[in-house]
Short mmCIF file of N, CA and C in Angstrom, two decimals:
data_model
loop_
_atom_site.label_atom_id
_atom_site.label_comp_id
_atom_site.label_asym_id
_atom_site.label_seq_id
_atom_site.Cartn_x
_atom_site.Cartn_y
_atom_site.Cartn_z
N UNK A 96 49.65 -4.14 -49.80
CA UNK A 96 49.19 -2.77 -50.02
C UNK A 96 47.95 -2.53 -49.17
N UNK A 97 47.93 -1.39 -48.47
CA UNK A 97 46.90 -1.39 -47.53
C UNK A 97 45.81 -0.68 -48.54
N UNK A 98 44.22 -1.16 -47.85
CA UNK A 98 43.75 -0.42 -49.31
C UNK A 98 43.35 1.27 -48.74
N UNK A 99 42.73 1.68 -50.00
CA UNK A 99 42.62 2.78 -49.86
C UNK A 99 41.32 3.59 -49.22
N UNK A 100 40.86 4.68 -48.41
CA UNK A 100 39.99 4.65 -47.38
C UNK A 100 39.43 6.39 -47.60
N UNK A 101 38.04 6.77 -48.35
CA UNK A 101 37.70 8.18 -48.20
C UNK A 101 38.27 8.70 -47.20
N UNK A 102 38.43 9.74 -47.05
CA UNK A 102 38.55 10.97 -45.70
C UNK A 102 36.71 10.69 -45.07
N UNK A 103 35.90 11.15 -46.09
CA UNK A 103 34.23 11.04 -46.04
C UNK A 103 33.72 10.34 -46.49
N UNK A 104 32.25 9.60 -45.98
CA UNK A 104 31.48 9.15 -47.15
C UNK A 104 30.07 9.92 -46.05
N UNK A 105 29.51 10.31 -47.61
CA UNK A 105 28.56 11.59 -47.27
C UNK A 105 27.07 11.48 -48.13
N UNK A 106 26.05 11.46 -47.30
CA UNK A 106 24.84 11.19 -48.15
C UNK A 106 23.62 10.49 -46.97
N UNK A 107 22.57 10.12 -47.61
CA UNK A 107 21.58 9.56 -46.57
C UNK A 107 22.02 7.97 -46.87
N UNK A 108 22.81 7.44 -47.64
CA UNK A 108 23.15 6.00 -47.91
C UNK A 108 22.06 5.15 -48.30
N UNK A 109 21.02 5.52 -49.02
CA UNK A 109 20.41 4.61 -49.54
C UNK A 109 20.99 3.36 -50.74
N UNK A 110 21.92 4.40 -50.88
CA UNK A 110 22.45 3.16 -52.17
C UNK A 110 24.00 2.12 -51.80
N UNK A 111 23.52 2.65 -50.54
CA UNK A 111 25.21 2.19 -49.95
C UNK A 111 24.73 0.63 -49.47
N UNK A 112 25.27 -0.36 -49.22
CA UNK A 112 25.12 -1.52 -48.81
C UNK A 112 25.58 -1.75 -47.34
N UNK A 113 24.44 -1.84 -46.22
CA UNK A 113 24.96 -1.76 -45.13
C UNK A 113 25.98 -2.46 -44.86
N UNK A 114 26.50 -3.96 -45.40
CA UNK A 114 27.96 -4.56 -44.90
C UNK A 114 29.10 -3.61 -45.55
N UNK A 115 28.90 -2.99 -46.68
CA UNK A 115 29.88 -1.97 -46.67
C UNK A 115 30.34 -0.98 -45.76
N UNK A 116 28.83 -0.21 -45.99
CA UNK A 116 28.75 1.10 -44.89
C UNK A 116 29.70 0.66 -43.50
N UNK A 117 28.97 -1.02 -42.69
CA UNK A 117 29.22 -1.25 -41.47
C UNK A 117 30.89 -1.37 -41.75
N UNK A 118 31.82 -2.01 -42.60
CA UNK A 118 33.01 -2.22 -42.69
C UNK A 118 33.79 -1.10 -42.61
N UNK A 119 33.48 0.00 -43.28
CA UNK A 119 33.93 1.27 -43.65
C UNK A 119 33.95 2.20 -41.94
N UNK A 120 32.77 2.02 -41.68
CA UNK A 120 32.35 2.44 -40.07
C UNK A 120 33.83 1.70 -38.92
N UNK A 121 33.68 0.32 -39.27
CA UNK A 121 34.46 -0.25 -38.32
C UNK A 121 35.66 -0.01 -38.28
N UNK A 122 36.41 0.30 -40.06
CA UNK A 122 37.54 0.43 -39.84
C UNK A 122 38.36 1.72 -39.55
N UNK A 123 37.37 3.01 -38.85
CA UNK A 123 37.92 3.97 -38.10
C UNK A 123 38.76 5.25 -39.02
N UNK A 124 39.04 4.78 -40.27
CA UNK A 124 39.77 5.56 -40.90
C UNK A 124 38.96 6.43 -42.08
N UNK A 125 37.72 7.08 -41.64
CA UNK A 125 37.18 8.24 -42.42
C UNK A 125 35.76 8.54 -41.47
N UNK A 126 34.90 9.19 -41.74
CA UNK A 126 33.90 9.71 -41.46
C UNK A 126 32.59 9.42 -41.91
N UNK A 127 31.57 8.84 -41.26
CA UNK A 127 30.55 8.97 -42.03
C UNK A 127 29.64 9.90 -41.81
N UNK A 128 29.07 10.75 -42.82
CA UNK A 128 28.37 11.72 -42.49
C UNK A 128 26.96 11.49 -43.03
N UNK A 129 25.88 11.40 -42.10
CA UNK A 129 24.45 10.92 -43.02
C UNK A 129 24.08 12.45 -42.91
N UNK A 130 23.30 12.61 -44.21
CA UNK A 130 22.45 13.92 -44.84
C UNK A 130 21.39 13.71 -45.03
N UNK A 131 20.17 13.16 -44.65
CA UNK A 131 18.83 13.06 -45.09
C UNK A 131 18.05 13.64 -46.00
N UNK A 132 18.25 15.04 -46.16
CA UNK A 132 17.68 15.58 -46.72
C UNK A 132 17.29 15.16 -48.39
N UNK A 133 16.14 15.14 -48.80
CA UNK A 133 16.35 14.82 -50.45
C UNK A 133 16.21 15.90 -51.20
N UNK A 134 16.47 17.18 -50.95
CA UNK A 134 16.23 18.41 -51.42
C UNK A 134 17.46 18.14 -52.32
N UNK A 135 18.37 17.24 -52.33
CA UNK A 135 19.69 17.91 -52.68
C UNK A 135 20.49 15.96 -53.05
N UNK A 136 21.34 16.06 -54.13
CA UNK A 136 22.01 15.19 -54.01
C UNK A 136 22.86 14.23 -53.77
N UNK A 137 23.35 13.47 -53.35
CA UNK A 137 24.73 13.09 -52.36
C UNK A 137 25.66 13.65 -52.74
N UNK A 138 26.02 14.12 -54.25
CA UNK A 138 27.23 14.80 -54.50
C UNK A 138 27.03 16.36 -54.11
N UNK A 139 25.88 16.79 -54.12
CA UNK A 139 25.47 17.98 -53.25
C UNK A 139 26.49 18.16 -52.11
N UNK A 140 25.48 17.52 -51.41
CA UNK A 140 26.08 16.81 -49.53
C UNK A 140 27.47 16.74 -49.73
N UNK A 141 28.40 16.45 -50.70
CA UNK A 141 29.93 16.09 -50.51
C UNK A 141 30.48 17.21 -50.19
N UNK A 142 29.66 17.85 -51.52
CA UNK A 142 30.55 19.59 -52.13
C UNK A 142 30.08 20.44 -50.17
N UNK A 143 28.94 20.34 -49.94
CA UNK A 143 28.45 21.35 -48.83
C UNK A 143 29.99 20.57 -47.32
N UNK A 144 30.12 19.42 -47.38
CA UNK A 144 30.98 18.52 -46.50
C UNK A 144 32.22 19.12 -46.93
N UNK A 145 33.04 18.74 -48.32
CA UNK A 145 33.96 19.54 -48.49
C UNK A 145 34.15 20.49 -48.14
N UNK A 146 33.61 21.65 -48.18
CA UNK A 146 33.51 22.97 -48.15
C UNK A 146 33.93 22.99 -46.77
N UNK A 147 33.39 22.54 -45.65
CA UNK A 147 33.02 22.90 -44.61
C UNK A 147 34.58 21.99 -43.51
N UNK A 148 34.96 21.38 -44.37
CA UNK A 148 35.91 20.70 -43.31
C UNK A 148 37.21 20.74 -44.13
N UNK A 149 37.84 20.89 -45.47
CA UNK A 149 38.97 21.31 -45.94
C UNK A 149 38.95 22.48 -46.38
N UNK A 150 40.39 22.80 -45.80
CA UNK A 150 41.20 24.00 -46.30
C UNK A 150 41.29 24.07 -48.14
N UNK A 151 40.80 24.69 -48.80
CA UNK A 151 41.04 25.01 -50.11
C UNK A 151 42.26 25.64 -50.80
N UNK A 152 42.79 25.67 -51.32
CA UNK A 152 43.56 26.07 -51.74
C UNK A 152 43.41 26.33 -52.88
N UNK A 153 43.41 27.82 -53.58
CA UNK A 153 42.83 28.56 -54.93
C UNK A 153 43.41 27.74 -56.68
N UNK A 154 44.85 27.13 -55.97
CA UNK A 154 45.50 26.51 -57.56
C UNK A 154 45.00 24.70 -57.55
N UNK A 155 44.15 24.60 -55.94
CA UNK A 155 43.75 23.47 -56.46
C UNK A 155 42.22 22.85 -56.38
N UNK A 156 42.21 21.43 -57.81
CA UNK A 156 41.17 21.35 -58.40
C UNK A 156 40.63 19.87 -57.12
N UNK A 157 39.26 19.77 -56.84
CA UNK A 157 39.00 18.85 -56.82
C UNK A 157 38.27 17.87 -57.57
N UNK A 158 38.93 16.87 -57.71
CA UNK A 158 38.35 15.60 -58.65
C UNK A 158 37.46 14.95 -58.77
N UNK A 159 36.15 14.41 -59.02
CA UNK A 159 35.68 13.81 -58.64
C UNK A 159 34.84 12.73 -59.62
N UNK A 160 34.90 11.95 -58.74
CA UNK A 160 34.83 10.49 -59.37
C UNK A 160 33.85 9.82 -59.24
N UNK A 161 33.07 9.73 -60.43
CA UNK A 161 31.74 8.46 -60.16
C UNK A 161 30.21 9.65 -60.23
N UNK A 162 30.70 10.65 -60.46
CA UNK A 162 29.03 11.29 -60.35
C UNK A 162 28.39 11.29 -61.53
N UNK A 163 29.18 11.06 -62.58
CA UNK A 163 28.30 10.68 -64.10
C UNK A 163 28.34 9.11 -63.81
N UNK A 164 27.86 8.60 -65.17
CA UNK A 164 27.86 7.51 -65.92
C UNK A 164 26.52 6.64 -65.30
N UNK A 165 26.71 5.24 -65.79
CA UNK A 165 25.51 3.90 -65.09
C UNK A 165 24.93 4.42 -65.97
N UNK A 166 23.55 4.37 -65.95
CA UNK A 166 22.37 3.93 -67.00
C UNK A 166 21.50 4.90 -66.57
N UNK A 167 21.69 6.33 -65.85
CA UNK A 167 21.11 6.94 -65.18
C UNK A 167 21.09 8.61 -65.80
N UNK A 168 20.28 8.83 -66.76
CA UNK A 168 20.95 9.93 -67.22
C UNK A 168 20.26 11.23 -66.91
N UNK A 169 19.01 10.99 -66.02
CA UNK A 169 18.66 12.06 -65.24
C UNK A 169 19.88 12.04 -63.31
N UNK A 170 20.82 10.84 -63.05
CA UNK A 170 21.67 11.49 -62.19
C UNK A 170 23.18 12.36 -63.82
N UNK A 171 23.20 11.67 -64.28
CA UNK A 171 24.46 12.54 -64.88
C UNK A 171 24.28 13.68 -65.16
N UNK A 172 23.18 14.18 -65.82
CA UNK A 172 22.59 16.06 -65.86
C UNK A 172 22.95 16.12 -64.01
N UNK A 173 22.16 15.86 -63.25
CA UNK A 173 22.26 16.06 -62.08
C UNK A 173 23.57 16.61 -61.41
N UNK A 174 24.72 15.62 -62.19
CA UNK A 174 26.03 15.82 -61.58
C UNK A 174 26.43 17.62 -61.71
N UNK A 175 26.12 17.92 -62.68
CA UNK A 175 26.14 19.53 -63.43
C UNK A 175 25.79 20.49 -62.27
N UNK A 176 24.53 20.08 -61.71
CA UNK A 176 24.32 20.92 -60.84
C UNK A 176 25.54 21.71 -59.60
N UNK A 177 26.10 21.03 -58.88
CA UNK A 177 27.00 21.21 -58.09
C UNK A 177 28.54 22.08 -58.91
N UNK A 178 28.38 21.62 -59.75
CA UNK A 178 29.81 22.24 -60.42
C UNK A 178 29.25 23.74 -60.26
N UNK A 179 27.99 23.88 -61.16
CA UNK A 179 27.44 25.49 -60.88
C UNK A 179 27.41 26.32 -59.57
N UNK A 180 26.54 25.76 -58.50
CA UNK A 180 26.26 25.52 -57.56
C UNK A 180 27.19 25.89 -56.46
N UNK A 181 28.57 25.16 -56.56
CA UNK A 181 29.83 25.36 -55.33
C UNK A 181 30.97 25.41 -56.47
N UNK A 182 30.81 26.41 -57.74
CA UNK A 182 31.81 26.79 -58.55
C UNK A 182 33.10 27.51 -57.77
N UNK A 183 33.21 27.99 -56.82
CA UNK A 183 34.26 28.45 -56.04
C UNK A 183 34.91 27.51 -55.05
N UNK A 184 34.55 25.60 -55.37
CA UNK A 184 35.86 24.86 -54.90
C UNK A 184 36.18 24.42 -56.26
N UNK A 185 36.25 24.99 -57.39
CA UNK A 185 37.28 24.21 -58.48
C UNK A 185 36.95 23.03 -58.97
N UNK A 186 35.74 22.49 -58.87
CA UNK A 186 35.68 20.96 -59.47
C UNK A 186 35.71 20.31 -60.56
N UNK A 187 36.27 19.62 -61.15
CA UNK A 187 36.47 18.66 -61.98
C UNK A 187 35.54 17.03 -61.89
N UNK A 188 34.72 17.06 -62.64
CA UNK A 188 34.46 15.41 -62.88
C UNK A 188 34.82 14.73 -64.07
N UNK A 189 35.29 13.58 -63.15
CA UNK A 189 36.35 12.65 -64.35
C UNK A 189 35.13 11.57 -64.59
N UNK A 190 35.07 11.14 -65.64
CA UNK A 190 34.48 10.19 -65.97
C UNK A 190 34.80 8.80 -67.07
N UNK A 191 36.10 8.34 -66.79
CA UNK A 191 36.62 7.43 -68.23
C UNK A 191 37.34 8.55 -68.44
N UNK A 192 37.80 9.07 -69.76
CA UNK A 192 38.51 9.64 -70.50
C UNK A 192 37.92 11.10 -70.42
N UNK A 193 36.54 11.53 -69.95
CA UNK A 193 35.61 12.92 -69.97
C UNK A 193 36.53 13.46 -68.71
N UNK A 194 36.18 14.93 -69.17
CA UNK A 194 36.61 15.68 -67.46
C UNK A 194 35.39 17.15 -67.94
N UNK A 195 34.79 17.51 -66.96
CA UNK A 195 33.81 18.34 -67.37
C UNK A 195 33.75 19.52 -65.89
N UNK A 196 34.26 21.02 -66.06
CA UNK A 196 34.10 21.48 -64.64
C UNK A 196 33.77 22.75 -65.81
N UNK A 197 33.59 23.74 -65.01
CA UNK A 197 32.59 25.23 -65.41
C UNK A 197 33.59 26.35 -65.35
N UNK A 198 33.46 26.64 -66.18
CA UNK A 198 34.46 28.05 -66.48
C UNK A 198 33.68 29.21 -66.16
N UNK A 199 34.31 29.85 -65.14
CA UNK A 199 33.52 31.33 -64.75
C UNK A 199 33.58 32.41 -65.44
N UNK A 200 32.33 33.46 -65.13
CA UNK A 200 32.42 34.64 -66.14
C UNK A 200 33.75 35.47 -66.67
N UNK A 201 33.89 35.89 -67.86
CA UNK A 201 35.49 36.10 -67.54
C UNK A 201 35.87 35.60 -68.67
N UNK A 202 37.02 36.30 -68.66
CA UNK A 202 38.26 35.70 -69.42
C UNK A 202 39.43 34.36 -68.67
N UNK A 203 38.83 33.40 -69.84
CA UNK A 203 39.83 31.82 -68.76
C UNK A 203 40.73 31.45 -69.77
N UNK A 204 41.86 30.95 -69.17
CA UNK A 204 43.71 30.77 -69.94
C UNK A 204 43.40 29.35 -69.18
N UNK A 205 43.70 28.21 -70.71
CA UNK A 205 43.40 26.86 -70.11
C UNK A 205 44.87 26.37 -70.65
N UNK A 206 45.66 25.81 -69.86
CA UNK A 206 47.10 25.22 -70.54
C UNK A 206 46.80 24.27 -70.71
N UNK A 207 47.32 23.58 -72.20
CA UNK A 207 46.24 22.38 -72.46
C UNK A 207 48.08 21.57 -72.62
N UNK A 208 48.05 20.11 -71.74
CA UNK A 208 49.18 19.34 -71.31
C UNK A 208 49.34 18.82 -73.16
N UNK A 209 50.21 18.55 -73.63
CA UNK A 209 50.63 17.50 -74.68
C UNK A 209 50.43 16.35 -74.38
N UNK A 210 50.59 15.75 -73.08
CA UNK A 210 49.76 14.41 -73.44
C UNK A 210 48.20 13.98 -73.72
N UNK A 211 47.45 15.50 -73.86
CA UNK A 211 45.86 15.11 -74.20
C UNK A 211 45.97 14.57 -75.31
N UNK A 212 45.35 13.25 -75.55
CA UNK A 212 45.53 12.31 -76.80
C UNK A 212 44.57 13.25 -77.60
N UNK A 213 42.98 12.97 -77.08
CA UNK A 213 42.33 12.81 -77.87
C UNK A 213 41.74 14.40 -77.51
N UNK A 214 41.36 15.53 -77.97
CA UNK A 214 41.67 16.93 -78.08
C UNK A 214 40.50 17.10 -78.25
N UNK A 215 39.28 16.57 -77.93
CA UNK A 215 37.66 16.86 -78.40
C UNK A 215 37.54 17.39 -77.50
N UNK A 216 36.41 18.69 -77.65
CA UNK A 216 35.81 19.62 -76.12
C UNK A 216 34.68 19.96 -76.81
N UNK A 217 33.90 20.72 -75.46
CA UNK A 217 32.71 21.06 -75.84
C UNK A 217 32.52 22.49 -75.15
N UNK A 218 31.59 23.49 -75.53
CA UNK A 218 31.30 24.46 -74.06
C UNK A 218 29.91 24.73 -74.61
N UNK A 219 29.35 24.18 -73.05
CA UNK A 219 27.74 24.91 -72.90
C UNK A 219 26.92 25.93 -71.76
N UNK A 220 26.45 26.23 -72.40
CA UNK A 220 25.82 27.23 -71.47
C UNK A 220 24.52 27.16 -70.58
N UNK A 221 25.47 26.77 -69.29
CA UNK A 221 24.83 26.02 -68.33
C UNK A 221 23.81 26.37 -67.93
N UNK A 222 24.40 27.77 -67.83
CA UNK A 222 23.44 28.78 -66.98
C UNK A 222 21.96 30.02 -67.42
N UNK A 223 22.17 29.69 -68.74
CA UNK A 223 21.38 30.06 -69.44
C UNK A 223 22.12 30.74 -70.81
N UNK A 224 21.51 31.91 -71.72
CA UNK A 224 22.45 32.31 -72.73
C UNK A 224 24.01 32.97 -72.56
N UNK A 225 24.64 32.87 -73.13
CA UNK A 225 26.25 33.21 -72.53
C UNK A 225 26.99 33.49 -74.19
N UNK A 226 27.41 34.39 -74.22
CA UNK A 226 28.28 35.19 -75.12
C UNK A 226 29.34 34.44 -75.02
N UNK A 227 30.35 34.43 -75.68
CA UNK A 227 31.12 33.41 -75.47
C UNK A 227 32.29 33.76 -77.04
N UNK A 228 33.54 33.94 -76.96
CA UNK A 228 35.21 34.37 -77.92
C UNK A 228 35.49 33.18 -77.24
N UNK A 229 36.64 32.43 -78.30
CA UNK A 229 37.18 31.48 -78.02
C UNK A 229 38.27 31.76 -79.22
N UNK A 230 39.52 31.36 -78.27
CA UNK A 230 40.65 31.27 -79.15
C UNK A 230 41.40 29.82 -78.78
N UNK A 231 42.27 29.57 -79.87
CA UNK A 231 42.99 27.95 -79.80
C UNK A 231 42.07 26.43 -80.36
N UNK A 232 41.08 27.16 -80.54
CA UNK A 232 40.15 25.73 -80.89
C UNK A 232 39.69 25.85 -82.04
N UNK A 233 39.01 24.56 -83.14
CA UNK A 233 39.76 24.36 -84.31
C UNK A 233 38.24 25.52 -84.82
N UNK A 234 37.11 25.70 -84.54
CA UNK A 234 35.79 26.30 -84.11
C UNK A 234 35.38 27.44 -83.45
N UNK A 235 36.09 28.95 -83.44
CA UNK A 235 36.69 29.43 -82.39
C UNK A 235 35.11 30.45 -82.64
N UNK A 236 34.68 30.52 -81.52
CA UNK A 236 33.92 31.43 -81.48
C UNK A 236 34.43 33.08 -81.25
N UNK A 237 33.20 33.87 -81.97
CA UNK A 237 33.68 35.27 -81.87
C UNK A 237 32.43 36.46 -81.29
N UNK A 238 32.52 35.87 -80.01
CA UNK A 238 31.34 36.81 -79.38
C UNK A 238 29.88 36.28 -80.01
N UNK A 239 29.89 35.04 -80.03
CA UNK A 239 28.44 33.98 -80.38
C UNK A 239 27.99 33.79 -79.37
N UNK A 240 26.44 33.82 -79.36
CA UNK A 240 25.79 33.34 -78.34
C UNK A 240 25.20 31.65 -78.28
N UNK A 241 25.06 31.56 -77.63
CA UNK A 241 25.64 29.80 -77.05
C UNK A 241 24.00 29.96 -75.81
N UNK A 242 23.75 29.43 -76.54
CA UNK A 242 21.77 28.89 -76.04
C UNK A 242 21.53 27.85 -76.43
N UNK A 243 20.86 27.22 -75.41
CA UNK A 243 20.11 25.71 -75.65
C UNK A 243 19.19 26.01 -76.82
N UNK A 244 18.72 25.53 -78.28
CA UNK A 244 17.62 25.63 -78.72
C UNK A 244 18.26 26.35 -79.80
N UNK A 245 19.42 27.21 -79.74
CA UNK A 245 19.84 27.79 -80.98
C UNK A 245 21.06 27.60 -81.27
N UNK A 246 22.33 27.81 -80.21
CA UNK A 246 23.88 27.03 -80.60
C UNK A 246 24.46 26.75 -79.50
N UNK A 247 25.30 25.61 -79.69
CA UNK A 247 26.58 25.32 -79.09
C UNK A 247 27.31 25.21 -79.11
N UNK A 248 28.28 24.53 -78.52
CA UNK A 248 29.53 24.55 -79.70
C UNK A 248 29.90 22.79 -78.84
N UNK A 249 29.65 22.15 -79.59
CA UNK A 249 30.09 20.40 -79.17
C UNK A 249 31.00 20.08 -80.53
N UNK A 250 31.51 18.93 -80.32
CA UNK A 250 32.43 18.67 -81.02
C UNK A 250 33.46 18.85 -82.08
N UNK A 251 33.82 20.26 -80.78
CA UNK A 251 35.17 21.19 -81.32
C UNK A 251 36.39 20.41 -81.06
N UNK A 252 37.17 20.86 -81.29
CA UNK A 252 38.73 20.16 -80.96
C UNK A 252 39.65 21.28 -80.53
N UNK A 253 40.49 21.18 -79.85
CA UNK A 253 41.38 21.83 -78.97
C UNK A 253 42.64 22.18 -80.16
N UNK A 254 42.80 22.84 -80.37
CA UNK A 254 44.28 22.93 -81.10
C UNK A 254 45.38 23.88 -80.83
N UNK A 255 45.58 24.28 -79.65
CA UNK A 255 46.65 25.15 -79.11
C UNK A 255 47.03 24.31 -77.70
N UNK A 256 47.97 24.98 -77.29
CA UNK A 256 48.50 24.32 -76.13
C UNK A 256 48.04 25.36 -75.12
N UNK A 257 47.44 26.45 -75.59
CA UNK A 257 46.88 27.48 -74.74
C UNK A 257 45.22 27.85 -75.04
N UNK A 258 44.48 27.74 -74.14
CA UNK A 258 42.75 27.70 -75.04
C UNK A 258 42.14 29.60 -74.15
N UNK A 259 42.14 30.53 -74.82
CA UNK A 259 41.10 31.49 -74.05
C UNK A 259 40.15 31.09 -74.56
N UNK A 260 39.20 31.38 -73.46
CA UNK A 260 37.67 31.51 -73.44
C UNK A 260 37.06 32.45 -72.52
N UNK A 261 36.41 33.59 -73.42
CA UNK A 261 36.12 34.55 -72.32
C UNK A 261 34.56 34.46 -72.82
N UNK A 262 33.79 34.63 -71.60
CA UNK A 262 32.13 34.15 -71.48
C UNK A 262 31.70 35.11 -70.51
N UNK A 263 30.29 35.66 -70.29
CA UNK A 263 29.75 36.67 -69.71
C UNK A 263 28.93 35.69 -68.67
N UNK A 264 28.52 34.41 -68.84
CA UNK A 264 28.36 33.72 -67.95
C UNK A 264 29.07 32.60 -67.54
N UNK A 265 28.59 31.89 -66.74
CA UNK A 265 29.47 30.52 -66.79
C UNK A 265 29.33 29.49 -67.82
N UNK A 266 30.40 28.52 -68.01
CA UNK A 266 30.10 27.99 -69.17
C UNK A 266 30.32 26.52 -68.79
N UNK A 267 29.75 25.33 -69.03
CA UNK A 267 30.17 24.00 -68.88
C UNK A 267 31.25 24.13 -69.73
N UNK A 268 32.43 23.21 -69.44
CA UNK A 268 33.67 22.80 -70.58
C UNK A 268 34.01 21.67 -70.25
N UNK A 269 33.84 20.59 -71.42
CA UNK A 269 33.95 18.93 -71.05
C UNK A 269 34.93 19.09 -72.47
N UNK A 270 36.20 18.12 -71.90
CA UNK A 270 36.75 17.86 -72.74
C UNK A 270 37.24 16.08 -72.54
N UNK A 271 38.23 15.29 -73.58
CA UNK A 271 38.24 13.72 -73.65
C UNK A 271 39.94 13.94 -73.61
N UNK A 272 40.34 13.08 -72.74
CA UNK A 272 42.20 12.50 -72.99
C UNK A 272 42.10 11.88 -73.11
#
């Protein structure tokens, strides 16, 4: 099995290990792109890289892998940023069993698959206070406001195979399979 090889690897590489970096370099099959800047995060730098060199396509999500978790929990808030940030490429971060991407202002129709085992979600309000109806979930909000310091709504559960959520701002939505 040949292994498997980014399209990119994107960032100033401080945390990268140069015999990696150099292997990855040698073996011709992706890009390295250095970003210096520290204004901004490497997953920053991906989303601004993405953007700029794939074609998007509106029904699809990109995935992404590894920007939470470790022992680091001023980078995992961090990861949040970008979802807000470049909300118009669709992102998803997977983390273990978590998937957490931002629902835009609006009314959102979430088809929720039957194989989600485990049906726990959350929605916060990333962006500051956000109004927020929710139908299909076991907790359903009804035009509640959803503020840091006064409510949220964490450890709701999913119970339709169809979830609206209509919000006046954007909303974090992390849910567990």
């Amino acid at each position: 099995v040949e292994s498997i090889y980014p399209d990119f690897i994107v960032g100033d590489m401080d945390s990268l290990s140069h015999g990696d970096l150099a292997g990855y370099e040698k073996s011709g099959k992706g890009k390295v792109i250095r970003m210096k800047s520290q204004d901004m995060t490497d997953f920053e730098k991906c989303a601004i890289v993405y953007s700029e060199q794939v074609t998007i396509s509106t029904d699809e999500w990109l995935l992404v892998y590894g920007a939470m978790g470790g022992d680091r929990l001023d980078h995992t808030m961090a990861a949040f940023h970008p979802l807000v940030k470049f909300n118009d490429l669709k992102m998803k971060i997977v983390y273990g069993p978590a998937f957490a991407f931002i629902l835009p202002a609006g009314e959102n129709k979430l088809s929720i698959s039957v194989d989600i085992v485990e049906k726990k979600c959350g929605l916060f309000p990333i962006v500051g206070p956000t109004r927020t109806t929710s139908d299909g979930l076991a907790w359903n909000l009804d035009d509640n406001l959803l503020e840091y310091g006064k409510m949220i709504s964490c450890s709701n559960q999913i119970t339709s195979k169809q979830v609206i959520i209509a919000c006046d701002h954007p909303l974090l939505f992390t849910f567990q399979v």
